[in-house]
Tab-separated table of C-alpha atoms in Angstrom:
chain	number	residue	atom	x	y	z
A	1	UNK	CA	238.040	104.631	36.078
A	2	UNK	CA	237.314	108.146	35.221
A	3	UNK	CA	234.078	108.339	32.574
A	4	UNK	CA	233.919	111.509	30.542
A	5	UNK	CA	229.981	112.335	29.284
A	6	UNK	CA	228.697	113.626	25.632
A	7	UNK	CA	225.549	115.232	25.568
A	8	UNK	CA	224.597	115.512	22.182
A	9	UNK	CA	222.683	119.001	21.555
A	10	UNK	CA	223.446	120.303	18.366
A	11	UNK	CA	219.855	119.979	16.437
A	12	UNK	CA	217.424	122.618	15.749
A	13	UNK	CA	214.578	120.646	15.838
A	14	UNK	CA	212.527	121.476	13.000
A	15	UNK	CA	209.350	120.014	14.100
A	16	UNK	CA	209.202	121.865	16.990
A	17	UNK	CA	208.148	125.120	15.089
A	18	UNK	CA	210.475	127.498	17.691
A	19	UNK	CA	213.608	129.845	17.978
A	20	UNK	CA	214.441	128.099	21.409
A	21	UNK	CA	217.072	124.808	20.496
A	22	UNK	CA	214.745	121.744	21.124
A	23	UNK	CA	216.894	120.488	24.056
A	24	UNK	CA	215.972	123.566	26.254
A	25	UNK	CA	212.563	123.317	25.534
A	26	UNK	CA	211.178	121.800	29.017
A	27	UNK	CA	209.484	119.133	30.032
A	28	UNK	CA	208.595	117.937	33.848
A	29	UNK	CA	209.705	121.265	35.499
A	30	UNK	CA	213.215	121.280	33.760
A	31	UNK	CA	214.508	121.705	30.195
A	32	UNK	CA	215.355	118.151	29.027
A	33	UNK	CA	218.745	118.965	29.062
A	34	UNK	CA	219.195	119.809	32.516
A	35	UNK	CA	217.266	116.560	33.227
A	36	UNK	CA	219.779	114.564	31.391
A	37	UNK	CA	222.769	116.522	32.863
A	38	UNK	CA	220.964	115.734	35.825
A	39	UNK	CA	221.365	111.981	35.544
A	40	UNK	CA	224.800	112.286	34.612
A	41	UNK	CA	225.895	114.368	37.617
A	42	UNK	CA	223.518	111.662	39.883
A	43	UNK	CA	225.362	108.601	38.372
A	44	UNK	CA	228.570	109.393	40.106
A	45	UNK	CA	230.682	107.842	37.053
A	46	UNK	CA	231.241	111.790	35.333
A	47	UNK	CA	232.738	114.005	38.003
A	48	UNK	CA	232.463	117.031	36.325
A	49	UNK	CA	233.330	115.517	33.066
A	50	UNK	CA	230.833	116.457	30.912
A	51	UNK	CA	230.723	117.949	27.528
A	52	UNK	CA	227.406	119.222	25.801
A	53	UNK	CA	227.902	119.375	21.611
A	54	UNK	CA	225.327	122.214	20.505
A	55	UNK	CA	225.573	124.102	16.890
A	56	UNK	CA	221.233	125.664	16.766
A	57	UNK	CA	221.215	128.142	19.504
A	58	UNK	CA	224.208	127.919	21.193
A	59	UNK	CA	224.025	131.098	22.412
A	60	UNK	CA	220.649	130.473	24.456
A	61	UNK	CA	221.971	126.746	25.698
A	62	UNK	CA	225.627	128.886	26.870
A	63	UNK	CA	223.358	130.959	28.985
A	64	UNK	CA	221.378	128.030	30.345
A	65	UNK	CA	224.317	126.479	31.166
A	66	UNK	CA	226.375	129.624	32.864
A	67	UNK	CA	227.726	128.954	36.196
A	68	UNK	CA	228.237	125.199	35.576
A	69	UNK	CA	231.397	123.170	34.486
A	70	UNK	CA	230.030	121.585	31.967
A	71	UNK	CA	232.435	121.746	28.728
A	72	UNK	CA	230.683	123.356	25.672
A	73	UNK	CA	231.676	122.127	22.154
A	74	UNK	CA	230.705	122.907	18.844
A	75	UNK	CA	229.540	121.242	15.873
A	76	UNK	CA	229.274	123.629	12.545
A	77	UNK	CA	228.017	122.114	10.058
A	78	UNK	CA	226.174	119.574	11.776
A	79	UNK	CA	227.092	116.623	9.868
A	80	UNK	CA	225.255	113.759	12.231
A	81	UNK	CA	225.599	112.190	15.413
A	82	UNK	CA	229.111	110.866	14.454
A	83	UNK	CA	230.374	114.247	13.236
A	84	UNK	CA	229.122	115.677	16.618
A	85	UNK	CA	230.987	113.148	18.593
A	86	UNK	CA	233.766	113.585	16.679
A	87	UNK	CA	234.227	117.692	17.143
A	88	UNK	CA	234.267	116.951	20.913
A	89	UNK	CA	237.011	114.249	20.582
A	90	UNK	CA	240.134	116.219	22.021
A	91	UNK	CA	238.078	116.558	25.220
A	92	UNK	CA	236.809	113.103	25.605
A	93	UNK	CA	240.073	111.372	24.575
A	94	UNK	CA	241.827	112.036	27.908
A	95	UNK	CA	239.676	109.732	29.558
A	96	UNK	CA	239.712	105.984	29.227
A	97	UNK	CA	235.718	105.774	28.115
A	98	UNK	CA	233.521	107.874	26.708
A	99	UNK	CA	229.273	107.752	27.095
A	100	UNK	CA	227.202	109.258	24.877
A	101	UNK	CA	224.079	110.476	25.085
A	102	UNK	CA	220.823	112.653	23.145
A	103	UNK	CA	219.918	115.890	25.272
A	104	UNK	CA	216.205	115.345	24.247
A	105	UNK	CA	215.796	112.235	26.479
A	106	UNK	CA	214.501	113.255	30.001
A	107	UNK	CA	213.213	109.731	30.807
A	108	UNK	CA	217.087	108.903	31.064
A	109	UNK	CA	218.018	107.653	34.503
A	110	UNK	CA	221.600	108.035	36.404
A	111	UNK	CA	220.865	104.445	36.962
A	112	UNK	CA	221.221	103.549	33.309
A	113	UNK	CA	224.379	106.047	32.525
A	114	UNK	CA	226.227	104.351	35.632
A	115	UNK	CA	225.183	100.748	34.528
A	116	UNK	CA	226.648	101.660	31.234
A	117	UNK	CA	229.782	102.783	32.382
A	118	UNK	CA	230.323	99.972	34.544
A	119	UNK	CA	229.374	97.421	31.933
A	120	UNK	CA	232.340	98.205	29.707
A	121	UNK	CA	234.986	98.387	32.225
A	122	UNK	CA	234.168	94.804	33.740
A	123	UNK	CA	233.406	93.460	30.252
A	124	UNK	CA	236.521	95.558	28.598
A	125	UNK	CA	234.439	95.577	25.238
A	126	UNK	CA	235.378	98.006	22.845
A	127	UNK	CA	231.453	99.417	23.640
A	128	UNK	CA	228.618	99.144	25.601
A	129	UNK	CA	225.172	100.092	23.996
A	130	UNK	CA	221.549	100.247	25.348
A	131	UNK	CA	218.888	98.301	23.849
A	132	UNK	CA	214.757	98.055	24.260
A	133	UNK	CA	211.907	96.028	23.372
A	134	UNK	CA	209.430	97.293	23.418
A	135	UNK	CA	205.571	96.641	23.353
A	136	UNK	CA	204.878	98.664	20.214
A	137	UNK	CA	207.181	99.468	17.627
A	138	UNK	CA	209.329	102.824	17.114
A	139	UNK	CA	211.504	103.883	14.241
A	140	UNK	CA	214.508	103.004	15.893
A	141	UNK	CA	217.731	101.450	14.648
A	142	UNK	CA	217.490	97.202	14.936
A	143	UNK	CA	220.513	95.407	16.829
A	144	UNK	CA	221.698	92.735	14.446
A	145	UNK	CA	223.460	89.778	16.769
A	146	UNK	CA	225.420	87.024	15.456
A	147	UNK	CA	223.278	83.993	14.934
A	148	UNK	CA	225.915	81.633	16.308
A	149	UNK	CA	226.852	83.449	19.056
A	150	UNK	CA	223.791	85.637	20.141
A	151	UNK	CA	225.887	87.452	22.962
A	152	UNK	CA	227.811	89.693	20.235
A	153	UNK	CA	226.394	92.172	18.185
A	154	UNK	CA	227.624	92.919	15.075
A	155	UNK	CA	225.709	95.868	14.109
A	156	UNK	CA	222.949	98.385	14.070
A	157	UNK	CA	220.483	98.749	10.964
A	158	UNK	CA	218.447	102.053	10.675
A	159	UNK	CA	215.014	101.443	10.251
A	160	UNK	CA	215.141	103.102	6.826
A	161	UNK	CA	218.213	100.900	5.933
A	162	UNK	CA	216.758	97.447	6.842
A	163	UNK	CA	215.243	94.611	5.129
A	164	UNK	CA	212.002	93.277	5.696
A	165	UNK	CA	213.505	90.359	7.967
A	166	UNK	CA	215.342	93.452	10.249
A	167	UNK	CA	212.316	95.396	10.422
A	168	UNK	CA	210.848	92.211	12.163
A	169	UNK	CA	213.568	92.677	15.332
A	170	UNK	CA	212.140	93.468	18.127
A	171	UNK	CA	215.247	94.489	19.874
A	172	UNK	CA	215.915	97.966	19.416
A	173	UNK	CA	218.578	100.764	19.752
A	174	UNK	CA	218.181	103.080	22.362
A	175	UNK	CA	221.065	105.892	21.821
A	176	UNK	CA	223.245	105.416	24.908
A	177	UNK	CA	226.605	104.039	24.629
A	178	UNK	CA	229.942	103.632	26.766
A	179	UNK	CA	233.262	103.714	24.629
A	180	UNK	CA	236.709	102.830	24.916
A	181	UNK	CA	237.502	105.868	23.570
A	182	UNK	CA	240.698	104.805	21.781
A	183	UNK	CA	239.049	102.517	20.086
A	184	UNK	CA	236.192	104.864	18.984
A	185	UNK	CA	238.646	107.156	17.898
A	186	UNK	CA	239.350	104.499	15.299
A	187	UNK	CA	236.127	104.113	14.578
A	188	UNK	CA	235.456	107.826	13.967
A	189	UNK	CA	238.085	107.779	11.383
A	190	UNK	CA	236.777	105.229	8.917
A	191	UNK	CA	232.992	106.691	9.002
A	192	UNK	CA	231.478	107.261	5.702
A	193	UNK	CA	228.333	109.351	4.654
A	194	UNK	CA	226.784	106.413	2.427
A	195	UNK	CA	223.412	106.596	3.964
A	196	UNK	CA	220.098	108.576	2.963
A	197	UNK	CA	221.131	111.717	5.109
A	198	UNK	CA	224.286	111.821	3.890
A	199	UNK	CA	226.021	111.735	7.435
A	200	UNK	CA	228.221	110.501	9.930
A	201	UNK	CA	226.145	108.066	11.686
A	202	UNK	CA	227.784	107.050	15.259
A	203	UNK	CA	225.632	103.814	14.683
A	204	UNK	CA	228.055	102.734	12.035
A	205	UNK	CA	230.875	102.509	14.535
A	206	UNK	CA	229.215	99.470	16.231
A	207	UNK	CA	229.798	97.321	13.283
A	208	UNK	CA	233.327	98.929	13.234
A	209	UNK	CA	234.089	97.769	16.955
A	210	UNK	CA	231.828	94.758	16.888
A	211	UNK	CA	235.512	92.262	16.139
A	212	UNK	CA	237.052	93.687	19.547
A	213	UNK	CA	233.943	93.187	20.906
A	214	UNK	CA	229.930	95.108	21.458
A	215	UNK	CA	227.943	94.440	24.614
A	216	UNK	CA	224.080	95.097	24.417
A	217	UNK	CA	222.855	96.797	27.564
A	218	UNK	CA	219.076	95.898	28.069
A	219	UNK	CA	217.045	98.958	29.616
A	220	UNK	CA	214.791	98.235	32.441
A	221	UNK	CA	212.334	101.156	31.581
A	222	UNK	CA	212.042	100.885	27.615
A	223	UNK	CA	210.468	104.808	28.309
A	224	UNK	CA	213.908	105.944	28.891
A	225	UNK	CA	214.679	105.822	25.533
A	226	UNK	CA	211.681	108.171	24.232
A	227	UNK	CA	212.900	111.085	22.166
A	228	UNK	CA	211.260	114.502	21.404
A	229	UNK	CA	210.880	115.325	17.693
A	230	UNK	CA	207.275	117.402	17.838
A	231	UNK	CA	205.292	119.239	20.737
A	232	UNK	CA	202.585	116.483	21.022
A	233	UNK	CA	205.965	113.927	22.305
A	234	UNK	CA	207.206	116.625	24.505
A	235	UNK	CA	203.782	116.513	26.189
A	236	UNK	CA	203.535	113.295	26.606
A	237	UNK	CA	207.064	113.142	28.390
A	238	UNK	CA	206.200	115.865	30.325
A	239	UNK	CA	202.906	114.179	31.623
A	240	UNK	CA	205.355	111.138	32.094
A	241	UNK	CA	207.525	113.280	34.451
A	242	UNK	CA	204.776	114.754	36.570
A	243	UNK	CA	203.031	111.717	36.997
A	244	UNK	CA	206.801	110.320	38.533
A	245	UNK	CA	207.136	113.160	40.756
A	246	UNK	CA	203.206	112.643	42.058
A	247	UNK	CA	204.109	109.333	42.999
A	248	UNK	CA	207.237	110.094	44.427
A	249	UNK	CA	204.750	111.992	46.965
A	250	UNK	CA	202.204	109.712	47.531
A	251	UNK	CA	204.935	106.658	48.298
A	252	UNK	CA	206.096	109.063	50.497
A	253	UNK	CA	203.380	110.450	52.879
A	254	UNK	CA	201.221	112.549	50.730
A	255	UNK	CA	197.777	112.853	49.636
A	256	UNK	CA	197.081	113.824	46.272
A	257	UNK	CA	193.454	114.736	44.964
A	258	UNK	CA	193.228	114.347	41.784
A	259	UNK	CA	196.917	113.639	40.661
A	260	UNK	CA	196.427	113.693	37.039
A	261	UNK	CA	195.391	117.601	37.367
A	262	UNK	CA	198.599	118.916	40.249
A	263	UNK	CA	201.690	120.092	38.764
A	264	UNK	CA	204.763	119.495	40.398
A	265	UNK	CA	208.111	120.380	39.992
A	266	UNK	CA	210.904	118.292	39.759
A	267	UNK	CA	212.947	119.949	42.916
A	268	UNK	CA	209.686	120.346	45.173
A	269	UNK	CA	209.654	119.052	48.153
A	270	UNK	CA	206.782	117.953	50.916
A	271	UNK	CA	206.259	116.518	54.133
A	272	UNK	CA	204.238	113.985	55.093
A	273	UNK	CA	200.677	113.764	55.711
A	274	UNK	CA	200.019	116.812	54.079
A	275	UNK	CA	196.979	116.985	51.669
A	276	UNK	CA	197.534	118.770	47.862
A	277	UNK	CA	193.853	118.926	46.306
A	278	UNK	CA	192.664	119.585	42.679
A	279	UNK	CA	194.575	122.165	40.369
A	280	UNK	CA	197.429	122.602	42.652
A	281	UNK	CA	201.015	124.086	41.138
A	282	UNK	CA	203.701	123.388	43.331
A	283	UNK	CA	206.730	124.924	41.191
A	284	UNK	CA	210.855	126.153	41.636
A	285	UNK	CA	212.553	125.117	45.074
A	286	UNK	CA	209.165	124.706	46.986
A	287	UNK	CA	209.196	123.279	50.533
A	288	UNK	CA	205.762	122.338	51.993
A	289	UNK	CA	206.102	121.150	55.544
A	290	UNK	CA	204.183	118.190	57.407
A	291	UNK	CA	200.398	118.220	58.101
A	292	UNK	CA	199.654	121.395	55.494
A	293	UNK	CA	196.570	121.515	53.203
A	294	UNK	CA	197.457	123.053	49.874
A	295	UNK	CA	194.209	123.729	48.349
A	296	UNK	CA	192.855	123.671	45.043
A	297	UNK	CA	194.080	125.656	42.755
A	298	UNK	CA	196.370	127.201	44.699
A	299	UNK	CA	199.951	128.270	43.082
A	300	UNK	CA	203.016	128.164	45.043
A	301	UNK	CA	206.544	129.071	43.488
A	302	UNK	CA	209.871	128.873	45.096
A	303	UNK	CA	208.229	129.492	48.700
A	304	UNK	CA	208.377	127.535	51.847
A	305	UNK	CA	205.419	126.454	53.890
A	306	UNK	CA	206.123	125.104	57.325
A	307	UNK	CA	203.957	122.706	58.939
A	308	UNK	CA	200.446	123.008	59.788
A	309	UNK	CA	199.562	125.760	57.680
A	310	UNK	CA	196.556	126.200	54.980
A	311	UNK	CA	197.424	127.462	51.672
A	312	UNK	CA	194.421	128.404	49.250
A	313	UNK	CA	191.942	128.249	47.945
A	314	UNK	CA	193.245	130.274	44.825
A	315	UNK	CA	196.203	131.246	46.857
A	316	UNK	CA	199.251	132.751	45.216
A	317	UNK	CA	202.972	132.381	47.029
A	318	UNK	CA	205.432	133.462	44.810
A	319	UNK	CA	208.883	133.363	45.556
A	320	UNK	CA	210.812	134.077	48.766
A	321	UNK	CA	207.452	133.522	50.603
A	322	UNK	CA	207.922	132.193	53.731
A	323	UNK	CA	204.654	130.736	55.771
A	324	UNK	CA	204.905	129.777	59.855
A	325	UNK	CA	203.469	126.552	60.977
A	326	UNK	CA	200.023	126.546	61.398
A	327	UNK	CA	199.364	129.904	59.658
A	328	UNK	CA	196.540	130.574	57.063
A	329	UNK	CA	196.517	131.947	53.954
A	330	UNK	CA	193.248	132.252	52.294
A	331	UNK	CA	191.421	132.518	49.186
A	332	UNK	CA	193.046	135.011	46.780
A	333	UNK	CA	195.660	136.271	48.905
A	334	UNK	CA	199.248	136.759	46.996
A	335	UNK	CA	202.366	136.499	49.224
A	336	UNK	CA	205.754	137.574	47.867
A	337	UNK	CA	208.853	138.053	49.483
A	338	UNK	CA	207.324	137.685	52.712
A	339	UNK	CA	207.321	136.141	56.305
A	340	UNK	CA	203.786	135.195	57.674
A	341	UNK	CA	204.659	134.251	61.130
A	342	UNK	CA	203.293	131.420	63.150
A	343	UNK	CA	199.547	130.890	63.426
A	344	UNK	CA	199.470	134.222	61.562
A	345	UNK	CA	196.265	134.128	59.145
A	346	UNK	CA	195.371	136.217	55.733
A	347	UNK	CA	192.246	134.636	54.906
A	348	UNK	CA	190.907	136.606	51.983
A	349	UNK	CA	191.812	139.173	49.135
A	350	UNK	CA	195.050	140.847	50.437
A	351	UNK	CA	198.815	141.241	48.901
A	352	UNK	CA	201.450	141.211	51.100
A	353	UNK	CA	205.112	142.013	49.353
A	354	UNK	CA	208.268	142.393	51.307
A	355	UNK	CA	206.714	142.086	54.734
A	356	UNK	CA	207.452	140.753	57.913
A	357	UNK	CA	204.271	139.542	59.548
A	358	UNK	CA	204.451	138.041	63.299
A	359	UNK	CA	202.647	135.754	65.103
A	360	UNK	CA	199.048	135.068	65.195
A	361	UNK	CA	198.473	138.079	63.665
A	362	UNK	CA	195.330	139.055	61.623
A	363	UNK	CA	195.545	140.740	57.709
A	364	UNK	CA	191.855	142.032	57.490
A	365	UNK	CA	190.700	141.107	53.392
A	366	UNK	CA	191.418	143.523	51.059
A	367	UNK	CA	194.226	144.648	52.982
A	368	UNK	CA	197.550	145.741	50.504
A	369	UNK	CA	200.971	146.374	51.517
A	370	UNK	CA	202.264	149.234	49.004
A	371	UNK	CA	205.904	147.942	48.800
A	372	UNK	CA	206.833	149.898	45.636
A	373	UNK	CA	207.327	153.678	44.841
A	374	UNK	CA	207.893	153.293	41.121
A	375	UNK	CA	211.969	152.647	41.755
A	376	UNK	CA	212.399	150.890	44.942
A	377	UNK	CA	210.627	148.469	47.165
A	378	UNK	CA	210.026	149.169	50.980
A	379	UNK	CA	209.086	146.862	53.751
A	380	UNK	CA	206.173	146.570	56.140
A	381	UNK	CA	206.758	145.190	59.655
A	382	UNK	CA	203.837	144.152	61.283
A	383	UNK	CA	204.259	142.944	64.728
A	384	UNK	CA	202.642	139.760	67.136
A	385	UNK	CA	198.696	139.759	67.479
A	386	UNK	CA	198.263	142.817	65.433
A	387	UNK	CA	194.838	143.096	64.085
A	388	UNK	CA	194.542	145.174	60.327
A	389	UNK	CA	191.629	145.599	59.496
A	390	UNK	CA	189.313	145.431	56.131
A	391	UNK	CA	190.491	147.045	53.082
A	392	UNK	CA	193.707	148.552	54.840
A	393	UNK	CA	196.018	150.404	52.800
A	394	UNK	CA	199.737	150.140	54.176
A	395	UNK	CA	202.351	152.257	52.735
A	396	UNK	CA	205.603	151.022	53.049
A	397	UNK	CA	208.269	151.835	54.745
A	398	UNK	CA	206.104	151.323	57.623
A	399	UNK	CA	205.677	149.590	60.923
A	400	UNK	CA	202.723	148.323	62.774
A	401	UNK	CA	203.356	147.788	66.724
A	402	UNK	CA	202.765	144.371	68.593
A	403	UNK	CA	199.306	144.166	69.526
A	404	UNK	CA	198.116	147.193	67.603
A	405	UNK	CA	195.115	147.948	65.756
A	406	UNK	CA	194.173	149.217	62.629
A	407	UNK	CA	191.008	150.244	61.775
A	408	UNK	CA	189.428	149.603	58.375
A	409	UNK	CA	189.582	151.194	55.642
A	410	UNK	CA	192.804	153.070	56.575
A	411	UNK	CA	195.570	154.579	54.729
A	412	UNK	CA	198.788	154.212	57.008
A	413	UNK	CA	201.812	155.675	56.152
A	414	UNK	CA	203.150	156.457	59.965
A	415	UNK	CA	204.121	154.277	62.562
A	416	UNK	CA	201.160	152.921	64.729
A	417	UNK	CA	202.879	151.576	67.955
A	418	UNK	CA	202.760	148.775	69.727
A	419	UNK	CA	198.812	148.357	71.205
A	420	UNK	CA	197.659	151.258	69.823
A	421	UNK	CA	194.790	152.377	66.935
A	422	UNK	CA	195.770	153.697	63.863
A	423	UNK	CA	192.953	155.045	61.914
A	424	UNK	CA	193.841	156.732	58.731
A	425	UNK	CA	190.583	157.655	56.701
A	426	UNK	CA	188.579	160.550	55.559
A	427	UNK	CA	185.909	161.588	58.474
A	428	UNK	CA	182.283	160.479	57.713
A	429	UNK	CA	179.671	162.880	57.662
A	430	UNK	CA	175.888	161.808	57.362
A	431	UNK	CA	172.884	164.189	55.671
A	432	UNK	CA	169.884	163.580	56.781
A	433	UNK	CA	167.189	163.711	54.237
A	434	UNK	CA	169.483	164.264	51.501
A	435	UNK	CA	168.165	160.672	49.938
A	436	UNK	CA	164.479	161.348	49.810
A	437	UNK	CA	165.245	164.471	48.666
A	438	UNK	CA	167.346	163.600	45.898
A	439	UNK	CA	164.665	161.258	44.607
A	440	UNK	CA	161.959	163.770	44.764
A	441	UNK	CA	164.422	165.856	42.658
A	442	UNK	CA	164.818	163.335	39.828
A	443	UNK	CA	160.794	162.348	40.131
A	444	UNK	CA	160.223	166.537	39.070
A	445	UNK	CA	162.333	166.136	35.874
């Protein structure tokens, strides 16, 4: 049974104090909308049948979105969740059930969307809806059941809607659903605005479907259900997040130092036995390989690092980097756009931008690659067992032999071939005397 997906998108997010439309703010290493796309793509019930309803922004979550098949719909005026759903209802009518979801959920699992889904086709309820109970109480909706029958429910009761007795329900609403969508289509219809918003609340169509029949859908994780309304909840999900990913990697092979102060993105990924210490960023498509030692406070972005090598101290890779097994790269050494060949080793102070580095070569500290003239960028080539020396200086487009030499302190801007010296500096001459003179000088006046 095909399963179309509504993301709903639309709000501003007033609390949020920003220009950016809440859903795209970010939170684990992705906005929280592309984590809940994310889950719907994973579950395997939505194809590519996925709509996102946005009104604030749509502009900015259009561009986020280029490139994908996801269906854009909007909702002006936003009128309330039911509205929303509504304004996306010639898309999500072609298909035989409909789930709906909030874009500012990240916690929200491809396990839960496909649970839902398959809940309401074996059941063949008019809908499926996810519930939570929570430890500690949230301003959530309550799930009213029928006394004699506690299997049905009959409705949902906002929290600023229900009595004292409702308040006391511990069961609570978590905003996922699965819908015949013929028979929400119904239920859409009759939907008043005779609440304290003044809006179409999808909640009301539960007690609208509940004769035909409402199953509750109990989440295992009662965190999937945690909103953002404010910056202080989007940091808490994202601390949420990266603590998930860090233990992704230590069940898997890794040693973390520290976890609670490594970053991690969601799409990293690293080998086993390999050591991340204290203040680490591993961000964007990263690949660390087996056996590496990312050290603290080292920074790598959308790079690869192949087994065996030493990243860091205060290392920078940004992206493109690409590091051989068993090479080092040192304390305050930035890396961009580059291969460092195998057992290569840049241990201190150097930038090396769109190079190709051999093997077990040696990049001397303070040694920079010039890759750009103002308008384009050039490339260095620097071949097996070269040696560069201190404080080189090498101005691309240029090429450094196999074997060769450079001596420190050079300027090179011409080929230096294959075991060979290049020495590019200013000749030193040497006055003797000239010190003590000098000072005898100064003394007089």
């Amino acid at each position: 049974m095909t399963t179309a997906v509504v993301v709903l998108a639309a709000g501003k997010g007033t609390r949020m104090h920003s220009r950016l439309p809440k859903v795209l703010h970010q939170a684990g290493g992705r906005s929280m909308l592309a984590s809940v796309l994310k889950a719907a793509g994973d579950s395997g019930v939505a194809g590519q049948n996925t709509a996102v309803v946005a009104g604030y922004g749509i502009e900015a979550i259009r561009a986020a979105l280029a490139g994908s098949e996801v269906e854009i719909v909007l909702q002006e005026p936003q009128l309330g969740t039911g509205h929303a759903v509504l304004c996306a209802q010639s898309w999500w009518k072609r298909h035989p059930q409909v789930i709906v979801v909030h874009g500012d959920m990240p916690l929200l699992s491809a396990a839960t969307i496909g649970g839902l889904a398959r809940a309401r086709s074996e059941s063949g309820a008019a809908a499926v809806l996810a519930t939570a109970a929570p430890a500690e109480p949230r301003a959530y909706g309550r799930i009213v059941r029928d006394r004699e029958r506690p299997e049905r429910v009959l409705r949902i009761v906002e929290e600023k809607q229900a009595t004292a007795e409702q308040l006391k329900i511990r069961e609570l609403n978590a905003g996922f659903y699965c819908f015949e969508t013929a028979a929400l289509a119904e239920a859409l219809a009759q939907l008043g605005t005779d609440n304290p918003h003044g809006e179409y609340y999808l909640t009301d169509t539960i007690a609208l479907l509940a004769p035909r029949g409402v199953v509750a859908y109990p989440l295992e994780d009662d965190r999937e259900c945690l909103g953002v309304n404010d910056r202080a909840e989007l940091a808490e999900l994202d601390s949420d997040l990266r603590r998930r990913k860090v233990a992704a990697l230590l069940k898997a092979g890794v040693s973390v130092q520290l976890p609670d102060t490594v970053v991690v993105d969601p799409e990293v990924e690293v080998g086993e036995d390999t050591v991340i210490e204290s203040g680490v960023q591993l961000l964007g498509a990263t690949r660390i390989g087996a056996g590496c030692r990312i050290r603290a406070h080292s920074v790598v972005e959308s790079a690869s690092v192949e087994d065996g090598a030493i990243i860091g101290p205060f290392a920078r890779l940004r992206e493109g980097a690409v590091i051989g097994a068993g090479a080092h790269i040192g304390n305050f050494v930035e890396v961009k756009k580059s291969r460092i060949g195998k057992g290569s080793k840049a241990n201190h102070l150097a930038y090396i931008g769109d190079a190709v580095v051999g093997e077990r070569a040696n990049i001397g500290a303070g040694t920079i690659t010039c890759n750009y003239d103002g308008v384009h960028k050039h490339s260095t080539v620097i071949g097996d067992g070269a040696f560069i020396g201190s404080n080189s200086t090498l101005v691309a487009p240029v090429e450094i032999g196999a074997g060769a030499y450079v001596g420190a302190g050079s300027v090179i801007t011409e080929e230096v071939p294959g075991d060979a010296l290049g020495l590019g500096r200013a000749r030193q001459a040497v006055k003797p005397g000239w010190a003590a003179a000098r000072r005898q000088t100064v003394k007089r006046k």
